[in-house]
mmCIF file of C-alpha atoms and ligand atoms in Angstrom:
data_model
loop_
_atom_site.group_PDB
_atom_site.id
_atom_site.type_symbol
_atom_site.label_atom_id
_atom_site.label_comp_id
_atom_site.label_asym_id
_atom_site.label_seq_id
_atom_site.Cartn_x
_atom_site.Cartn_y
_atom_site.Cartn_z
ATOM 1 C CA MET A 17 130.215 200.216 76.404
ATOM 2 C CA PRO A 18 132.844 199.413 79.014
ATOM 3 C CA ASP A 19 135.654 201.913 79.169
ATOM 4 C CA PRO A 20 138.711 200.216 77.580
ATOM 5 C CA ASN A 21 140.944 202.103 80.014
ATOM 6 C CA THR A 22 139.240 200.468 82.957
ATOM 7 C CA PRO A 23 141.313 197.460 83.916
ATOM 8 C CA GLU A 24 139.537 194.148 84.135
ATOM 9 C CA PRO A 25 138.176 193.866 87.644
ATOM 10 C CA SER A 26 139.821 190.456 87.775
ATOM 11 C CA GLU A 27 143.249 192.052 87.703
ATOM 12 C CA VAL A 28 143.454 193.071 91.301
ATOM 13 C CA ARG A 29 146.793 193.230 93.068
ATOM 14 C CA GLU A 30 146.580 194.760 96.496
ATOM 15 C CA ILE A 31 147.340 194.052 100.097
ATOM 16 C CA ARG A 32 144.145 194.134 102.098
ATOM 17 C CA ILE A 33 144.298 194.802 105.801
ATOM 18 C CA ASN A 34 141.958 192.747 107.950
ATOM 19 C CA PRO A 35 139.778 195.456 109.549
ATOM 20 C CA ILE A 36 139.472 193.536 112.807
ATOM 21 C CA VAL A 37 143.025 192.240 113.111
ATOM 22 C CA PRO A 38 145.199 194.696 111.129
ATOM 23 C CA SER A 39 148.348 192.634 111.633
ATOM 24 C CA GLU A 40 146.731 189.952 109.518
ATOM 25 C CA SER A 41 146.874 190.999 105.893
ATOM 26 C CA VAL A 42 146.036 189.301 102.657
ATOM 27 C CA LEU A 43 147.626 189.758 99.264
ATOM 28 C CA VAL A 44 144.817 189.662 96.729
ATOM 29 C CA ALA A 45 146.630 188.911 93.491
ATOM 30 C CA THR A 46 144.424 187.710 90.711
ATOM 31 C CA ALA A 47 146.668 188.210 87.678
ATOM 32 C CA ARG A 48 147.769 184.879 86.325
ATOM 33 C CA GLY A 49 151.488 185.573 86.836
ATOM 34 C CA MET A 50 150.874 186.214 90.507
ATOM 35 C CA ARG A 51 149.320 182.836 91.120
ATOM 36 C CA PRO A 52 151.818 181.282 93.501
ATOM 37 C CA LYS A 53 149.802 178.196 94.222
ATOM 38 C CA LYS A 54 150.231 174.977 92.394
ATOM 39 C CA ALA A 55 146.962 173.662 91.077
ATOM 40 C CA GLU A 56 146.965 170.250 92.648
ATOM 41 C CA ASP A 57 144.259 167.671 92.576
ATOM 42 C CA LEU A 58 142.957 167.467 96.088
ATOM 43 C CA ALA A 59 142.197 163.994 97.391
ATOM 44 C CA PRO A 60 138.528 163.117 96.823
ATOM 45 C CA ARG A 61 136.351 162.757 99.883
ATOM 46 C CA ASP A 62 134.407 159.701 100.965
ATOM 47 C CA THR A 63 130.708 159.964 100.033
ATOM 48 C CA ARG A 64 129.495 156.520 101.104
ATOM 49 C CA LYS A 65 126.389 156.325 103.307
ATOM 50 C CA HIS A 66 127.430 153.458 105.546
ATOM 51 C CA VAL A 67 130.782 151.769 106.073
ATOM 52 C CA GLU A 68 130.832 148.469 107.923
ATOM 53 C CA THR A 69 134.275 149.050 109.432
ATOM 54 C CA CYS A 70 133.758 152.707 110.416
ATOM 55 C CA PRO A 71 133.680 153.215 114.205
ATOM 56 C CA PHE A 72 131.375 156.232 113.781
ATOM 57 C CA CYS A 73 128.736 154.398 111.740
ATOM 58 C CA ARG A 74 125.612 153.001 113.414
ATOM 59 C CA GLY A 75 126.049 149.505 114.751
ATOM 60 C CA ASN A 76 129.676 150.150 115.749
ATOM 61 C CA GLU A 77 128.945 152.158 118.876
ATOM 62 C CA HIS A 78 131.053 149.725 120.936
ATOM 63 C CA LYS A 79 134.124 150.762 118.933
ATOM 64 C CA THR A 80 134.093 154.380 120.118
ATOM 65 C CA PRO A 81 135.263 155.823 123.437
ATOM 66 C CA PRO A 82 132.502 156.480 126.016
ATOM 67 C CA VAL A 83 129.503 158.477 124.811
ATOM 68 C CA ILE A 84 129.035 161.963 126.293
ATOM 69 C CA LEU A 85 125.643 162.790 124.833
ATOM 70 C CA SER A 86 123.454 161.812 121.944
ATOM 71 C CA TRP A 87 120.546 163.384 120.082
ATOM 72 C CA PRO A 88 117.758 162.589 120.300
ATOM 73 C CA ALA A 89 118.114 161.361 123.865
ATOM 74 C CA GLU A 90 115.655 158.524 123.175
ATOM 75 C CA GLY A 91 115.607 156.106 120.272
ATOM 76 C CA GLU A 92 118.065 155.766 117.432
ATOM 77 C CA TRP A 93 120.777 158.436 117.539
ATOM 78 C CA GLN A 94 121.188 161.038 114.830
ATOM 79 C CA ILE A 95 124.053 162.938 116.464
ATOM 80 C CA ARG A 96 126.451 161.364 118.931
ATOM 81 C CA MET A 97 129.216 162.875 121.017
ATOM 82 C CA VAL A 98 132.144 160.831 122.303
ATOM 83 C CA GLU A 99 135.505 161.388 123.919
ATOM 84 C CA ASN A 100 138.457 161.639 121.584
ATOM 85 C CA LEU A 101 140.636 158.554 121.412
ATOM 86 C CA TYR A 102 143.720 160.680 120.745
ATOM 87 C CA PRO A 103 143.147 163.956 122.600
ATOM 88 C CA VAL A 104 145.497 166.838 121.807
ATOM 89 C CA LEU A 105 144.769 168.135 125.294
ATOM 90 C CA GLY A 106 144.573 165.764 128.227
ATOM 91 C CA ASP A 107 142.047 165.515 131.019
ATOM 92 C CA ASP A 108 141.933 167.826 134.008
ATOM 93 C CA ARG A 109 145.034 166.486 135.732
ATOM 94 C CA GLU A 110 147.378 169.369 136.325
ATOM 95 C CA GLN A 111 150.921 168.599 135.231
ATOM 96 C CA ALA A 112 154.161 169.999 136.556
ATOM 97 C CA GLY A 113 154.964 172.949 134.316
ATOM 98 C CA PHE A 114 158.089 172.906 132.208
ATOM 99 C CA ASN A 115 159.626 176.336 132.445
ATOM 100 C CA PHE A 116 163.221 177.000 131.547
ATOM 101 C CA GLY A 117 164.568 180.296 130.298
ATOM 102 C CA LEU A 118 162.665 181.183 127.182
ATOM 103 C CA GLN A 119 160.946 177.802 127.093
ATOM 104 C CA GLN A 120 157.688 178.321 128.901
ATOM 105 C CA THR A 121 154.731 175.986 128.930
ATOM 106 C CA ILE A 122 151.156 176.091 130.103
ATOM 107 C CA ASP A 123 149.557 172.929 131.456
ATOM 108 C CA GLY A 124 147.953 170.975 128.663
ATOM 109 C CA TYR A 125 144.786 170.312 130.604
ATOM 110 C CA GLY A 126 141.524 170.615 128.827
ATOM 111 C CA ARG A 127 139.099 168.470 126.880
ATOM 112 C CA HIS A 128 139.055 167.123 123.396
ATOM 113 C CA GLU A 129 135.816 165.576 122.193
ATOM 114 C CA VAL A 130 134.282 164.408 118.942
ATOM 115 C CA ILE A 131 130.769 165.060 117.671
ATOM 116 C CA ILE A 132 129.542 162.560 115.093
ATOM 117 C CA ASP A 133 127.478 165.113 113.152
ATOM 118 C CA HIS A 134 125.208 162.633 111.408
ATOM 119 C CA PHE A 135 124.651 158.894 111.284
ATOM 120 C CA GLU A 136 125.273 158.942 107.530
ATOM 121 C CA HIS A 137 128.952 158.365 106.891
ATOM 122 C CA GLY A 138 129.898 160.851 104.172
ATOM 123 C CA ILE A 139 126.951 163.263 104.146
ATOM 124 C CA ALA A 140 127.794 166.895 103.413
ATOM 125 C CA ILE A 141 126.388 169.752 105.509
ATOM 126 C CA HIS A 142 124.274 171.052 102.629
ATOM 127 C CA ASP A 143 122.621 167.633 102.293
ATOM 128 C CA MET A 144 121.577 167.496 105.956
ATOM 129 C CA ALA A 145 118.017 168.495 106.877
ATOM 130 C CA GLU A 146 117.703 171.989 108.329
ATOM 131 C CA SER A 147 116.170 170.528 111.489
ATOM 132 C CA HIS A 148 119.194 168.230 111.837
ATOM 133 C CA LEU A 149 121.622 171.131 111.421
ATOM 134 C CA ALA A 150 119.689 173.182 113.958
ATOM 135 C CA ALA A 151 120.021 170.260 116.396
ATOM 136 C CA LEU A 152 123.756 170.056 115.656
ATOM 137 C CA PHE A 153 124.228 173.744 116.520
ATOM 138 C CA GLY A 154 122.196 173.029 119.662
ATOM 139 C CA VAL A 155 124.605 170.214 120.578
ATOM 140 C CA TYR A 156 127.582 172.579 120.083
ATOM 141 C CA GLN A 157 125.935 175.084 122.390
ATOM 142 C CA THR A 158 124.944 172.558 125.054
ATOM 143 C CA ARG A 159 128.426 171.107 125.239
ATOM 144 C CA MET A 160 130.116 174.517 125.310
ATOM 145 C CA ARG A 161 127.920 175.495 128.227
ATOM 146 C CA GLN A 162 128.570 172.229 130.096
ATOM 147 C CA LEU A 163 132.330 172.579 129.646
ATOM 148 C CA PHE A 164 132.470 176.190 130.811
ATOM 149 C CA GLU A 165 130.371 175.291 133.823
ATOM 150 C CA SER A 166 132.452 172.207 134.637
ATOM 151 C CA ASP A 167 135.819 173.911 135.118
ATOM 152 C CA GLU A 168 136.521 177.583 135.688
ATOM 153 C CA ARG A 169 140.073 177.181 134.436
ATOM 154 C CA LEU A 170 138.694 176.677 130.932
ATOM 155 C CA LYS A 171 138.863 179.968 129.102
ATOM 156 C CA TYR A 172 137.919 178.908 125.655
ATOM 157 C CA VAL A 173 135.926 176.163 123.990
ATOM 158 C CA LEU A 174 136.746 175.847 120.325
ATOM 159 C CA VAL A 175 134.214 174.058 118.133
ATOM 160 C CA PHE A 176 135.482 173.237 114.693
ATOM 161 C CA LYS A 177 135.064 170.879 111.802
ATOM 162 C CA ASN A 178 137.462 169.483 109.245
ATOM 163 C CA PHE A 179 135.636 168.095 106.235
ATOM 164 C CA GLY A 180 137.466 166.150 103.569
ATOM 165 C CA PRO A 181 141.080 164.987 103.429
ATOM 166 C CA ALA A 182 142.187 168.358 102.018
ATOM 167 C CA ALA A 183 140.985 169.933 105.267
ATOM 168 C CA GLY A 184 142.840 167.454 107.456
ATOM 169 C CA ALA A 185 139.957 165.173 108.409
ATOM 170 C CA SER A 186 141.610 161.966 109.600
ATOM 171 C CA ILE A 187 138.370 159.998 109.955
ATOM 172 C CA PRO A 188 136.185 160.147 106.846
ATOM 173 C CA HIS A 189 132.894 159.921 108.767
ATOM 174 C CA THR A 190 131.480 163.451 109.063
ATOM 175 C CA HIS A 191 132.323 164.854 112.502
ATOM 176 C CA SER A 192 133.119 168.036 114.422
ATOM 177 C CA GLN A 193 135.479 168.498 117.335
ATOM 178 C CA VAL A 194 135.360 170.374 120.600
ATOM 179 C CA ILE A 195 138.532 171.438 122.348
ATOM 180 C CA ALA A 196 138.298 173.152 125.720
ATOM 181 C CA MET A 197 141.429 175.083 126.575
ATOM 182 C CA PRO A 198 143.006 176.827 129.555
ATOM 183 C CA VAL A 199 144.167 179.644 127.255
ATOM 184 C CA VAL A 200 142.496 181.886 124.720
ATOM 185 C CA PRO A 201 143.819 181.167 121.218
ATOM 186 C CA GLU A 202 145.930 184.014 119.908
ATOM 187 C CA ASN A 203 143.724 184.752 116.900
ATOM 188 C CA VAL A 204 140.604 185.005 119.075
ATOM 189 C CA ASP A 205 142.521 187.123 121.564
ATOM 190 C CA ALA A 206 143.577 189.478 118.764
ATOM 191 C CA GLU A 207 139.960 189.785 117.608
ATOM 192 C CA VAL A 208 138.739 190.398 121.152
ATOM 193 C CA LYS A 209 141.394 193.025 121.943
ATOM 194 C CA ASN A 210 141.171 194.853 118.635
ATOM 195 C CA SER A 211 137.395 194.984 118.623
ATOM 196 C CA ALA A 212 137.489 196.298 122.219
ATOM 197 C CA ALA A 213 139.911 199.032 121.127
ATOM 198 C CA TYR A 214 137.601 199.906 118.223
ATOM 199 C CA TYR A 215 134.663 200.023 120.609
ATOM 200 C CA ALA A 216 136.508 202.346 123.004
ATOM 201 C CA LYS A 217 137.080 204.760 120.126
ATOM 202 C CA HIS A 218 133.837 204.534 118.162
ATOM 203 C CA HIS A 219 131.340 203.273 120.766
ATOM 204 C CA HIS A 220 129.977 200.565 118.539
ATOM 205 C CA CYS A 221 130.854 197.023 117.561
ATOM 206 C CA ILE A 222 133.184 196.660 114.571
ATOM 207 C CA PHE A 223 131.469 193.441 113.461
ATOM 208 C CA CYS A 224 128.091 195.210 113.432
ATOM 209 C CA ALA A 225 129.735 198.011 111.426
ATOM 210 C CA LEU A 226 131.061 195.462 108.938
ATOM 211 C CA ILE A 227 127.609 193.912 108.555
ATOM 212 C CA ASP A 228 126.126 197.368 107.921
ATOM 213 C CA GLU A 229 128.844 198.024 105.363
ATOM 214 C CA ALA A 230 128.272 194.703 103.673
ATOM 215 C CA LEU A 231 124.615 195.568 103.326
ATOM 216 C CA THR A 232 124.825 199.206 102.337
ATOM 217 C CA PHE A 233 128.329 200.133 101.230
ATOM 218 C CA GLU A 234 128.642 201.793 97.882
ATOM 219 C CA ALA A 235 131.775 203.392 96.528
ATOM 220 C CA THR A 236 133.455 204.423 93.324
ATOM 221 C CA ILE A 237 137.210 204.189 93.048
ATOM 222 C CA TYR A 238 138.776 206.664 90.629
ATOM 223 C CA ASP A 239 142.115 206.461 88.906
ATOM 224 C CA ARG A 240 144.522 208.796 90.676
ATOM 225 C CA ASN A 241 145.933 210.262 87.449
ATOM 226 C CA SER A 242 143.203 210.240 84.856
ATOM 227 C CA GLY A 243 140.234 210.517 87.150
ATOM 228 C CA ALA A 244 138.535 207.689 85.261
ATOM 229 C CA VAL A 245 136.371 205.251 87.146
ATOM 230 C CA ARG A 246 138.488 202.264 88.096
ATOM 231 C CA ARG A 247 136.030 200.200 90.022
ATOM 232 C CA LYS A 248 132.542 200.481 91.366
ATOM 233 C CA ILE A 249 131.680 198.741 94.581
ATOM 234 C CA ASN A 250 128.040 197.858 94.678
ATOM 235 C CA VAL A 251 125.452 197.615 97.371
ATOM 236 C CA GLY A 252 125.463 194.342 99.221
ATOM 237 C CA GLN A 253 128.414 193.028 97.303
ATOM 238 C CA TYR A 254 129.800 191.073 100.247
ATOM 239 C CA VAL A 255 126.538 189.401 101.147
ATOM 240 C CA VAL A 256 126.412 185.713 100.229
ATOM 241 C CA GLU A 257 123.244 184.699 102.059
ATOM 242 C CA ARG A 258 120.831 186.562 104.270
ATOM 243 C CA GLY A 259 118.417 185.020 106.731
ATOM 244 C CA GLU A 260 116.073 186.579 109.212
ATOM 245 C CA LYS A 261 118.586 186.521 112.072
ATOM 246 C CA PHE A 262 121.879 185.589 110.430
ATOM 247 C CA ILE A 263 123.970 186.719 107.504
ATOM 248 C CA ALA A 264 126.758 185.070 105.511
ATOM 249 C CA ILE A 265 129.343 187.502 104.189
ATOM 250 C CA LYS A 266 132.511 187.285 102.165
ATOM 251 C CA PRO A 267 135.221 189.075 104.161
ATOM 252 C CA PHE A 268 136.866 191.996 102.343
ATOM 253 C CA ALA A 269 140.265 190.598 103.357
ATOM 254 C CA SER A 270 139.451 186.922 102.767
ATOM 255 C CA ARG A 271 142.445 184.700 103.465
ATOM 256 C CA TYR A 272 141.001 181.846 101.462
ATOM 257 C CA GLU A 273 139.490 182.174 97.997
ATOM 258 C CA TRP A 274 136.066 180.938 99.119
ATOM 259 C CA GLU A 275 136.122 181.981 102.770
ATOM 260 C CA VAL A 276 132.706 182.998 104.129
ATOM 261 C CA HIS A 277 131.712 184.154 107.627
ATOM 262 C CA ILE A 278 128.302 183.729 109.235
ATOM 263 C CA LEU A 279 127.273 186.205 111.936
ATOM 264 C CA PRO A 280 124.111 187.078 113.859
ATOM 265 C CA LEU A 281 122.556 190.195 112.286
ATOM 266 C CA THR A 282 121.931 191.806 115.642
ATOM 267 C CA HIS A 283 124.709 192.156 118.156
ATOM 268 C CA GLN A 284 125.598 189.090 120.221
ATOM 269 C CA ALA A 285 128.985 188.330 121.773
ATOM 270 C CA ASP A 286 128.442 184.817 123.034
ATOM 271 C CA PHE A 287 127.300 181.793 121.046
ATOM 272 C CA LEU A 288 125.790 180.556 124.315
ATOM 273 C CA ASP A 289 123.239 183.392 124.084
ATOM 274 C CA VAL A 290 121.690 182.235 120.792
ATOM 275 C CA PRO A 291 118.057 181.442 121.644
ATOM 276 C CA ALA A 292 116.933 177.933 120.695
ATOM 277 C CA ASP A 293 114.342 179.481 118.364
ATOM 278 C CA ASP A 294 117.081 181.127 116.279
ATOM 279 C CA MET A 295 118.941 177.890 115.532
ATOM 280 C CA ALA A 296 116.599 177.098 112.623
ATOM 281 C CA ASP A 297 117.560 180.303 110.830
ATOM 282 C CA LEU A 298 121.249 179.683 111.535
ATOM 283 C CA ALA A 299 120.843 176.188 110.085
ATOM 284 C CA ARG A 300 119.115 177.562 106.999
ATOM 285 C CA VAL A 301 121.798 180.195 106.325
ATOM 286 C CA MET A 302 124.504 177.581 106.914
ATOM 287 C CA LYS A 303 122.918 174.981 104.646
ATOM 288 C CA ARG A 304 122.354 177.458 101.815
ATOM 289 C CA THR A 305 125.859 178.892 102.156
ATOM 290 C CA MET A 306 127.411 175.415 102.038
ATOM 291 C CA ALA A 307 125.271 174.524 99.014
ATOM 292 C CA ARG A 308 126.535 177.646 97.230
ATOM 293 C CA LEU A 309 130.134 176.817 98.089
ATOM 294 C CA ASP A 310 129.700 173.234 96.993
ATOM 295 C CA ALA A 311 128.162 174.289 93.675
ATOM 296 C CA VAL A 312 130.950 176.756 92.894
ATOM 297 C CA ILE A 313 133.913 174.708 94.108
ATOM 298 C CA GLY A 314 132.496 171.325 93.205
ATOM 299 C CA GLY A 315 132.672 169.208 96.370
ATOM 300 C CA ALA A 316 133.768 171.621 99.079
ATOM 301 C CA GLN A 317 136.381 170.426 101.540
ATOM 302 C CA TYR A 318 136.733 172.923 104.323
ATOM 303 C CA ASN A 319 137.415 173.824 107.911
ATOM 304 C CA PHE A 320 134.934 175.813 109.894
ATOM 305 C CA PHE A 321 135.257 177.107 113.412
ATOM 306 C CA LEU A 322 133.243 179.099 115.912
ATOM 307 C CA HIS A 323 134.684 182.263 117.389
ATOM 308 C CA SER A 324 132.800 183.321 120.493
ATOM 309 C CA VAL A 325 133.689 185.564 123.428
ATOM 310 C CA PRO A 326 136.092 183.853 125.887
ATOM 311 C CA HIS A 327 135.033 183.009 129.418
ATOM 312 C CA GLY A 328 136.774 182.907 132.759
ATOM 313 C CA GLY A 329 138.667 185.457 134.826
ATOM 314 C CA SER A 330 142.165 186.831 134.497
ATOM 315 C CA ASP A 331 144.896 184.307 135.074
ATOM 316 C CA SER A 332 148.145 185.831 136.199
ATOM 317 C CA LYS A 333 149.498 182.461 137.327
ATOM 318 C CA HIS A 334 150.028 181.370 133.774
ATOM 319 C CA GLY A 335 151.013 184.812 132.635
ATOM 320 C CA VAL A 336 147.966 184.981 130.405
ATOM 321 C CA PRO A 337 147.343 188.692 130.017
ATOM 322 C CA HIS A 338 143.593 188.435 129.866
ATOM 323 C CA ASP A 339 140.823 189.801 131.913
ATOM 324 C CA MET A 340 138.169 187.666 130.451
ATOM 325 C CA ALA A 341 135.220 188.714 132.536
ATOM 326 C CA ARG A 342 132.959 188.285 129.575
ATOM 327 C CA GLY A 343 130.864 191.302 130.487
ATOM 328 C CA GLU A 344 133.819 193.452 129.565
ATOM 329 C CA TYR A 345 133.678 192.311 125.964
ATOM 330 C CA ALA A 346 129.950 191.735 125.627
ATOM 331 C CA ALA A 347 129.434 195.040 123.801
ATOM 332 C CA SER A 348 132.515 194.967 121.581
ATOM 333 C CA TYR A 349 132.828 191.322 120.489
ATOM 334 C CA HIS A 350 130.469 189.565 118.101
ATOM 335 C CA TRP A 351 130.509 185.807 117.712
ATOM 336 C CA HIS A 352 130.853 184.323 114.233
ATOM 337 C CA LEU A 353 131.451 181.156 112.305
ATOM 338 C CA GLU A 354 134.375 181.184 109.884
ATOM 339 C CA ILE A 355 134.120 178.788 106.943
ATOM 340 C CA CYS A 356 137.416 178.236 105.140
ATOM 341 C CA PRO A 357 137.191 175.970 102.082
ATOM 342 C CA ARG A 358 140.516 174.407 101.183
ATOM 343 C CA THR A 359 141.097 174.734 97.483
ATOM 344 C CA SER A 360 144.859 175.141 97.577
ATOM 345 C CA ILE A 361 147.866 174.396 99.695
ATOM 346 C CA PRO A 362 149.840 177.244 101.301
ATOM 347 C CA THR A 363 153.268 177.829 99.800
ATOM 348 C CA GLY A 364 156.584 178.874 101.307
ATOM 349 C CA PHE A 365 155.764 182.453 100.452
ATOM 350 C CA GLU A 366 152.715 182.351 102.684
ATOM 351 C CA LEU A 367 154.352 180.424 105.492
ATOM 352 C CA GLY A 368 157.466 182.586 105.347
ATOM 353 C CA SER A 369 155.753 185.949 105.089
ATOM 354 C CA GLY A 370 152.677 185.307 107.183
ATOM 355 C CA LEU A 371 150.814 186.987 104.337
ATOM 356 C CA PHE A 372 147.903 185.006 102.973
ATOM 357 C CA VAL A 373 147.633 184.957 99.208
ATOM 358 C CA ASN A 374 144.171 184.988 97.700
ATOM 359 C CA THR A 375 143.990 184.585 93.940
ATOM 360 C CA ILE A 376 140.299 185.428 93.565
ATOM 361 C CA ASN A 377 138.954 188.915 94.046
ATOM 362 C CA PRO A 378 136.600 188.581 97.075
ATOM 363 C CA GLU A 379 133.952 190.797 95.458
ATOM 364 C CA GLN A 380 133.845 188.504 92.441
ATOM 365 C CA ALA A 381 133.850 185.388 94.601
ATOM 366 C CA ALA A 382 130.825 186.729 96.489
ATOM 367 C CA GLU A 383 129.094 187.461 93.205
ATOM 368 C CA ARG A 384 129.665 183.917 91.972
ATOM 369 C CA LEU A 385 128.364 182.455 95.215
ATOM 370 C CA ARG A 386 125.274 184.645 95.087
ATOM 371 C CA ALA A 387 124.622 183.662 91.483
ATOM 372 C CA VAL A 388 124.183 179.969 92.363
ATOM 373 C CA GLU A 389 120.533 179.005 91.953
ATOM 374 C CA LEU A 390 119.309 177.011 94.906
HETATM 375 ZN ZN1 ZN B 21 131.031 156.067 109.187
HETATM 376 ZN ZN1 ZN B 22 128.192 193.433 116.967
HETATM 377 ZN ZN1 ZN B 23 137.155 185.035 114.006
#
């Protein structure tokens, strides 16, 4: 018999501190009255296989900017990488900096490229073959390496994907994007710095510690006054999917209801260091995780992005306070893929407070994702 004094586990209302970036907190508020988000119908995504007028569909190759690489190299392409027609960062021409008082700029040089993930127009990740997904991760890695090697001013290569109109995809054909930047994005920088500080204190990687916790953590939370059991936290409750080399976990301080992170099980700072043989397991964990998300949400629209250790040296010229010799962070940083399904639209409360609001208890969300039969 459940103790009637034990509140429903669904009624959680607490501010959770992101263990890696403590300045980033999440209000987990699951009681109905706390739901600040308007339930809006998100625009449906395009699921067609081939669209005559789509520049990314086969047969329309002449409509895209120049091709950078394609896979396989011979025969009909399955994955194709092209330059972006509307780059947010320009080419490598250095521009005269605009610096006036408090208005400081950094040259917008860099690269912005598009990866056509699959020849099929509206195919979802979980419907792609594992071998195809493994090749896609291989393309990400190849291009990251080429970009870092091409220009030492590039400090960060961000690989990301917007899928579905709710996630800001402007072209419905499934694609990822690569942006190479002369600066390290602030959120990555915060992760890098905070995990280095944790390492200095505890002599081990905080991401590895979180994986261990996700796999083994067990705790009982008692009521402060009555001493009654309030909540039990079970073994492996944050694990969504586990492969041989990779794991998908639900972050304790998830910003988004269905946010899931994929990490290598053994320590690795740089996505460039993933051996080709491991890509199949990464693809399998990714495919199964996306299938779980899709089953629970019903047509997942999401953003995902790769966070890997930055490259390049310190750059005092631009006032970037980094010393990004990657060796320095090789022991403390741990690359990961953050998957953020978009099931709601942020409100003024979130934008104004900087506090993310999550209306589903992450432990329960993980349980629902695990329960999906694949
Ligand atoms: Zn298309
Ligand atoms: Zn680690
Ligand atoms: Zn991250």
